[in-house]
Coordinates of C-alpha atoms in Angstrom, one line a residue:
M1 CA -57.9 102.0 -60.1
N2 CA -56.3 105.4 -60.7
E3 CA -56.1 108.2 -58.1
S4 CA -58.8 110.3 -59.8
E5 CA -61.4 107.6 -59.6
D6 CA -60.4 106.9 -56.0
G7 CA -60.8 110.6 -55.2
D8 CA -64.2 110.7 -56.9
K9 CA -65.3 107.7 -54.7
V10 CA -64.1 109.6 -51.5
L11 CA -66.0 112.7 -52.6
E12 CA -69.2 110.7 -53.3
E13 CA -69.0 108.9 -50.0
M14 CA -68.6 112.3 -48.2
R15 CA -71.6 113.6 -50.0
K16 CA -73.6 110.6 -48.9
R17 CA -72.6 111.3 -45.3
G18 CA -73.8 114.8 -45.6
Y19 CA -70.6 116.8 -46.1
G20 CA -70.8 119.6 -48.5
V21 CA -67.9 119.3 -50.9
D22 CA -66.9 122.1 -53.2
E23 CA -64.6 120.5 -55.7
G24 CA -63.5 123.8 -57.2
T25 CA -62.0 125.2 -53.9
G26 CA -61.3 122.1 -51.9
V27 CA -63.4 123.4 -49.1
I28 CA -65.6 121.0 -47.2
G29 CA -68.6 122.8 -45.7
H30 CA -67.2 126.0 -44.3
Y31 CA -63.8 124.5 -43.4
P32 CA -60.7 124.4 -45.5
L33 CA -59.7 120.9 -46.4
M34 CA -56.5 121.1 -44.3
F35 CA -58.7 121.2 -41.1
F36 CA -60.8 118.3 -42.2
P37 CA -60.5 115.3 -39.8
Y38 CA -58.6 112.8 -42.0
S39 CA -59.2 110.1 -39.4
I40 CA -62.3 109.1 -41.3
I41 CA -60.3 108.8 -44.5
N42 CA -57.4 106.4 -44.9
A43 CA -54.1 107.8 -45.9
H44 CA -54.3 106.6 -49.5
C45 CA -57.7 108.1 -50.0
S46 CA -56.6 111.4 -48.4
T47 CA -53.7 111.6 -50.9
A48 CA -56.1 110.8 -53.8
L49 CA -58.6 113.4 -52.6
E50 CA -55.9 116.1 -52.3
H51 CA -54.6 115.2 -55.8
H52 CA -58.2 115.3 -57.1
L53 CA -58.8 118.8 -55.7
K54 CA -55.7 120.4 -57.1

C-alpha cells in the first residue's frame, strides 16, 4: 500500500468519526493539523497524512 492510499484511509476514518477535514489546507475542523492530537493516529499514518496534505 502506498502512502497516498494510506493517507486517504486516515482521512476517510476521520470523516467517519465526525472530524471535518479540509484536504486543501490541511486544517481539521478549525484547528491547524499541527495541533491535532496525533495520539489517535499511529506514527506511520500521521506521516502518510502529512504527506497527503502537502
